[in-house]
Coordinates of C-alpha atoms in Angstrom, one line a residue:
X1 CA 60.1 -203.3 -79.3
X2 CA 60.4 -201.9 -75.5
X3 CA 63.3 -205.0 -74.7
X4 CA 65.5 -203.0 -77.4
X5 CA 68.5 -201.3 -75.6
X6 CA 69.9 -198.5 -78.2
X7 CA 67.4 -196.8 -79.8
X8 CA 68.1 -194.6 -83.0
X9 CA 65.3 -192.2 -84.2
X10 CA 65.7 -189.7 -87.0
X11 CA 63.8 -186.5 -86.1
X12 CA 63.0 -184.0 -89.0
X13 CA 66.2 -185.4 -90.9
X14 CA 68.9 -185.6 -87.4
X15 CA 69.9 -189.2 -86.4
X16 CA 69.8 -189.3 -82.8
X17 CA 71.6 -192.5 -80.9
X18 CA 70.0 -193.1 -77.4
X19 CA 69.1 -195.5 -74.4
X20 CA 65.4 -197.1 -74.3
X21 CA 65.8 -196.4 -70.6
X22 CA 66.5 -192.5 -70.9
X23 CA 63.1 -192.4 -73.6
X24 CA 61.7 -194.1 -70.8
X25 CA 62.2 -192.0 -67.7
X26 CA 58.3 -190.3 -68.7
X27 CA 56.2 -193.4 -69.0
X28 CA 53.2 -192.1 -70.0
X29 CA 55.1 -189.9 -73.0
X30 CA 54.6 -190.2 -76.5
X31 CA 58.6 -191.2 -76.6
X32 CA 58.2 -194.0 -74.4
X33 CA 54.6 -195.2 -75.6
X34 CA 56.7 -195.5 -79.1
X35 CA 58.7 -198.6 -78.5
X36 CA 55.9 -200.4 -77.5
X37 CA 54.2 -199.4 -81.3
X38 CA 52.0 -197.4 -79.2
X39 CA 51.8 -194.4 -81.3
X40 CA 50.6 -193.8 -84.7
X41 CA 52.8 -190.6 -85.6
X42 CA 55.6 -192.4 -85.2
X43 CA 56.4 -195.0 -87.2
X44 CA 60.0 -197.5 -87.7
X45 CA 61.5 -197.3 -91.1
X46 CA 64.5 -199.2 -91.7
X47 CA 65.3 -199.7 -87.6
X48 CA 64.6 -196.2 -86.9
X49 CA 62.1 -194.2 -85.5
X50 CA 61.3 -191.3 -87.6
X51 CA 59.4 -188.6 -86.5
X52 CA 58.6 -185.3 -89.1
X53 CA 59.8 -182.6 -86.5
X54 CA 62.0 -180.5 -86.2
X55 CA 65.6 -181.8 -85.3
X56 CA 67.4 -179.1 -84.0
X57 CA 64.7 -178.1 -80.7
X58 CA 65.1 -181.6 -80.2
X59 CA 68.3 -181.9 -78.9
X60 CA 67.6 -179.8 -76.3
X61 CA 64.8 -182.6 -75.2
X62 CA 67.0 -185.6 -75.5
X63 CA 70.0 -183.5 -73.1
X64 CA 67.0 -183.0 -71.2
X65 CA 65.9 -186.9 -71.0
X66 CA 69.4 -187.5 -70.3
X67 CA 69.8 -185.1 -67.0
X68 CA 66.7 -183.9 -66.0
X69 CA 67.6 -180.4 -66.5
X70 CA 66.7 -177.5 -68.4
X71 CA 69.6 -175.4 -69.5
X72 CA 69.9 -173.3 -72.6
X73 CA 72.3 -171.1 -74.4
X74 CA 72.6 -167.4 -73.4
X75 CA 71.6 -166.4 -77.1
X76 CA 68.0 -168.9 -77.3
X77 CA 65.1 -167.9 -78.2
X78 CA 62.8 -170.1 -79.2
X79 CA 60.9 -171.1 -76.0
X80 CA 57.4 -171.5 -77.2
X81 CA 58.3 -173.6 -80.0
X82 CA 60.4 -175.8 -77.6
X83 CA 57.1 -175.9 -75.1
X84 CA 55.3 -176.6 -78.2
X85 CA 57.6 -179.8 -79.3
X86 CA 58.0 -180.5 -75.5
X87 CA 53.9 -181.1 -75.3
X88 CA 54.5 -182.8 -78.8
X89 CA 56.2 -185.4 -77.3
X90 CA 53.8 -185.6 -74.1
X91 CA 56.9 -184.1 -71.9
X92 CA 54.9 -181.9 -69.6
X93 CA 57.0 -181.7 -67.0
X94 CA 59.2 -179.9 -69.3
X95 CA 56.8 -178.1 -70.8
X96 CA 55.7 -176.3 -67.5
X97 CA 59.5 -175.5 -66.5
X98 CA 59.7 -173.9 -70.3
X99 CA 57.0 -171.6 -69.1
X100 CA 59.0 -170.0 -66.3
X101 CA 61.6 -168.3 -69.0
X102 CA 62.1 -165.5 -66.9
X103 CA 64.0 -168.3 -65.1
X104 CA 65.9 -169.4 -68.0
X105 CA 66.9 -166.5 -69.7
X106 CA 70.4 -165.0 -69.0
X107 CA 70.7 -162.0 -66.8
X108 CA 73.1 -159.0 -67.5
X109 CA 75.7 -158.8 -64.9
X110 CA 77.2 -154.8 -64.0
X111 CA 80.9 -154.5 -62.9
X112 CA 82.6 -151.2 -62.1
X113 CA 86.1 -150.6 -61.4
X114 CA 86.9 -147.3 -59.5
X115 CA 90.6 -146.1 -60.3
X116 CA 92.1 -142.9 -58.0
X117 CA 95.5 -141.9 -58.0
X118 CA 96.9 -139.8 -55.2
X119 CA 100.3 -138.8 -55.1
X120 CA 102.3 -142.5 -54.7
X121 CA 99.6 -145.0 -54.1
X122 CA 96.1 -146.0 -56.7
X123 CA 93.1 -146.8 -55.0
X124 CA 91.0 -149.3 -56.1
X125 CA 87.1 -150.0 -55.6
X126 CA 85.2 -152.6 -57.4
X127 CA 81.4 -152.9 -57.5
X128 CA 79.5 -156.0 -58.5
X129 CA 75.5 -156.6 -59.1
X130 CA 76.8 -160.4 -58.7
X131 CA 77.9 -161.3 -55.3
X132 CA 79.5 -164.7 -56.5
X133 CA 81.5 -162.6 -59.1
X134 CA 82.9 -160.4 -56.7
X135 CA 83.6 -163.5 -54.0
X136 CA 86.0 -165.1 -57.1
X137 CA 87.4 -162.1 -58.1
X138 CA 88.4 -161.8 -54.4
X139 CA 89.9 -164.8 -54.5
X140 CA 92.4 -164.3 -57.5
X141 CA 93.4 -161.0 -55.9
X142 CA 96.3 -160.8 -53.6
X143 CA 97.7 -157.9 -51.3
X144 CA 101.2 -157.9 -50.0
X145 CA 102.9 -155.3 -48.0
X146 CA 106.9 -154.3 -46.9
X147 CA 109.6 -151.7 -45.8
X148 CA 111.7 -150.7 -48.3
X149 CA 114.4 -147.7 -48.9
X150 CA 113.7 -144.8 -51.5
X151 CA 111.0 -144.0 -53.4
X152 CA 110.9 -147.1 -55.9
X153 CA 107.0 -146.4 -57.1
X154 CA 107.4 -146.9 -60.7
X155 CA 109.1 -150.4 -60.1
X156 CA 107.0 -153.4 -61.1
X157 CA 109.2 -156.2 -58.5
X158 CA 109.3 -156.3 -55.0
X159 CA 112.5 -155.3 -53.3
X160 CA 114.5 -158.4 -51.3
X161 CA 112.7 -157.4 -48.2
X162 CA 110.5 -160.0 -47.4
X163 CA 106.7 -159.2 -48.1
X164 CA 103.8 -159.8 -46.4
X165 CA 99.8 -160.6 -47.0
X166 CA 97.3 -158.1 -46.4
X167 CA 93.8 -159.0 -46.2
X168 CA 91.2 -157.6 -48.6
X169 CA 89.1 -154.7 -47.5
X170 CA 84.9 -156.2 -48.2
X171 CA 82.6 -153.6 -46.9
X172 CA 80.2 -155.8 -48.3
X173 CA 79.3 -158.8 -50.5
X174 CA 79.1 -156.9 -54.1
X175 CA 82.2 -154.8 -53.3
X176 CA 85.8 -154.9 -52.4
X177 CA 88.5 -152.0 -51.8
X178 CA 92.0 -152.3 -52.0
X179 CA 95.5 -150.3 -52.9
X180 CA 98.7 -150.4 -54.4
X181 CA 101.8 -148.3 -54.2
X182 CA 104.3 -146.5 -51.3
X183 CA 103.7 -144.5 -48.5
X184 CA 106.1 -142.2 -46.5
X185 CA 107.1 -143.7 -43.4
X186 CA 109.8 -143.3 -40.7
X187 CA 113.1 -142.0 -42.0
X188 CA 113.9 -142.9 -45.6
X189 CA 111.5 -145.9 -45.1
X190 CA 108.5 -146.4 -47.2
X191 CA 105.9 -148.7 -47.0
X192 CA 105.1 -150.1 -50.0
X193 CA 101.8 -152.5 -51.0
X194 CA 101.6 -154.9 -53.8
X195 CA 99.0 -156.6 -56.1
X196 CA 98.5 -159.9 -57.9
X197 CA 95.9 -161.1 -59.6
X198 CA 96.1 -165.0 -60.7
X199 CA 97.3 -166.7 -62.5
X200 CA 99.9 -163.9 -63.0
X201 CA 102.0 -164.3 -60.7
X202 CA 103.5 -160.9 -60.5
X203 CA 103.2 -158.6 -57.6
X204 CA 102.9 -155.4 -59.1
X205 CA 103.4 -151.9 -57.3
X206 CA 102.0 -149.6 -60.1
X207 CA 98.7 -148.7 -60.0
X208 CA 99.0 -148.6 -64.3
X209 CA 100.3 -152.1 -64.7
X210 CA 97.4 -152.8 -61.9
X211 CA 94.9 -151.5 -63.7
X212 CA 96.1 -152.6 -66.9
X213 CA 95.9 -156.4 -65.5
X214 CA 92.6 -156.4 -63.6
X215 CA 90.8 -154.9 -67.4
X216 CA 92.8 -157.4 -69.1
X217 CA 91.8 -160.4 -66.5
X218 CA 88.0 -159.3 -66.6
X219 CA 88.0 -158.9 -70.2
X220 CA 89.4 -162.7 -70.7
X221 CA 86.4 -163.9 -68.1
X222 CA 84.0 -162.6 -70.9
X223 CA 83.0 -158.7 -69.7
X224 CA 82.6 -156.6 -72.2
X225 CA 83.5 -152.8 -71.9
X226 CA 81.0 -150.6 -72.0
X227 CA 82.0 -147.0 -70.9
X228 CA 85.0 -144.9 -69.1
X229 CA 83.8 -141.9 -67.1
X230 CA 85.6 -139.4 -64.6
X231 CA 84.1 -139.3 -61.8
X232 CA 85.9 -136.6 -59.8
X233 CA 88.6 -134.7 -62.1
X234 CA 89.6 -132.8 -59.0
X235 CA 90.0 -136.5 -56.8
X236 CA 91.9 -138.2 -60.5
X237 CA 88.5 -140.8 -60.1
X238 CA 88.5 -143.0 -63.1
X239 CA 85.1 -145.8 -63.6
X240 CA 85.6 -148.0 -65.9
X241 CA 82.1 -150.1 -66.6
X242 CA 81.1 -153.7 -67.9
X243 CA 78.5 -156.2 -68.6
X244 CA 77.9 -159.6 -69.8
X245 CA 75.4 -162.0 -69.5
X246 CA 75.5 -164.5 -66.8
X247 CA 74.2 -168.0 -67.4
X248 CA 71.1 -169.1 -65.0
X249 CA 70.9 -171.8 -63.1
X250 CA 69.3 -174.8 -64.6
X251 CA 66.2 -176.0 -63.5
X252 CA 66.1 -179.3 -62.6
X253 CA 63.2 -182.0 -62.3
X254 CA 62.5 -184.0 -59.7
X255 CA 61.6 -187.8 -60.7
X256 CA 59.6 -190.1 -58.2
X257 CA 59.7 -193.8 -59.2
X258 CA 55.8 -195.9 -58.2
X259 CA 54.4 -199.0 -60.1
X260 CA 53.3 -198.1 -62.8
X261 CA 54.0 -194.6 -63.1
X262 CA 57.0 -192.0 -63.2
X263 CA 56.3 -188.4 -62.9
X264 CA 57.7 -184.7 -62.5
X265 CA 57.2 -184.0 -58.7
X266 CA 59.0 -181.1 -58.6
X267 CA 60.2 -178.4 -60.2
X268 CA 63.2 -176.4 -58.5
X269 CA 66.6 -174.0 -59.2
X270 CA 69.7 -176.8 -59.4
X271 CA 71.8 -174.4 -57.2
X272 CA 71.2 -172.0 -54.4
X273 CA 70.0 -168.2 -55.8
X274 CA 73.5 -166.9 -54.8
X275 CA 74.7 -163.5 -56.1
X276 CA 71.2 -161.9 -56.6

């Protein structure tokens, strides 16, 4: 059986459609030992292979098979039966990187949004326990800055005046600081700043429609509102908090190839630890 190319088993009732070679990437497994009628629990009826397990936990072994990666959804559970079917199967590579689930499991990311309003301009400040969060979040935010005549605060559009960009203030990797609205200058001048945040495209002066956007941008990337405070009634400080649950990093085996033998060297994060 081990010069077949597709492979179809039927696992606790599931059809699954595969390559010998992925079955094959752990030799010395009970899935590869299979197509050489090497294993008595696991017998051909009809063309397929059916095994009496359970069906569902084993799709995450076959995307495993398939990438050499562990990765999960943020609402699983069910980590010891998984090691359980994993050393089933005779996957103990897998098996061991099951048993780090404080790895696996998803981690609750904090975001706070610090509103003030003083007079013509909103000040904003905006906290992360996620570095990476912040640094893309930076990204989609843009400042601009101009001269223009009167005291056009409550207008949503830039003037004709051409504008210009202002850098974000980062005093450090989980935070950012920036500000919106006019500011008395010379004469009947005033200085006014704008914000966008992509993919809207509009450069808005009000620290309202600000606000309103920013909520409504980090709402859509899957944060979840948890509480509005004051924190200075005397200072107008608004905090406006949220969570959600951050996908780890997979962890990812590392296959070396000898005659004879193909085993789990190493176990390691796919991707730098970058945000913690």
């Amino acid at each position: 059986m081990s010069n077949r190319e597709v492979v179809v088993l039927s696992v606790g009732g599931v059809r699954f459609v595969t390559r010998a070679s992925t079955l094959q990437q752990f030799p010395e497994s009970r899935l590869a030992r299979m197509l050489d009628d090497d294993d008595q629990e696991i017998r051909l009826v009809n063309g397929e292979f059916f095994v009496d397990r359970d069906g569902t936990l084993f799709s995450y072994i076959m995307d495993f098979l398939r990438t050499l990666q562990v990765s999960l959804p943020t609402d699983f559970s069910d980590y010891q039966r998984l090691k359980r079917e994993a050393e089933f199967y005779g996957l103990y590579a897998l098996a061991e990187l099951l048993s780090q689930e404080h790895l696996l499991k998803p981690r609750v990311e904090i975001l706070e949004v610090r509103f003030s309003l003083q007079e013509m301009q909103t000040f904003f400040r905006i906290f992360g326990s996620c570095s990476a969060t912040i640094e893309t979040l930076a990204e989609q935010i843009m400042l601009f800055t101009g001269q223009q005549a009167g005291q056009s605060w409550s207008s949503p559009f830039p003037s004709q005046k051409p504008l210009f960009p202002l850098p974000l203030q980062r005093p450090s990797h989980h935070d950012m600081v920036f500000q919106c609205g006019t500011d008395c200058s010379a004469g009947n001048q005033f200085v006014a700043r704008y914000v966008s945040i992509k993919p809207d495209n509009r450069k808005l002066i009000n620290g309202a429609n600000v606000l309103g956007l920013l909520l409504d941008t980090l709402l859509k990337d899957g944060f979840r509102l948890i509480s509005t405070r004051t924190v200075s009634s005397e200072e107008k400080v608004e905090c406006f908090s949220f969570e959600r649950l951050r996908r780890p990093p997979g962890l990812t085996i590392t296959v070396s190839q000898s005659p004879g033998s193909c085993r789990a060297a190493q176990a390691r994060r796919s991707q730098a630890s970058k945000g913690k």
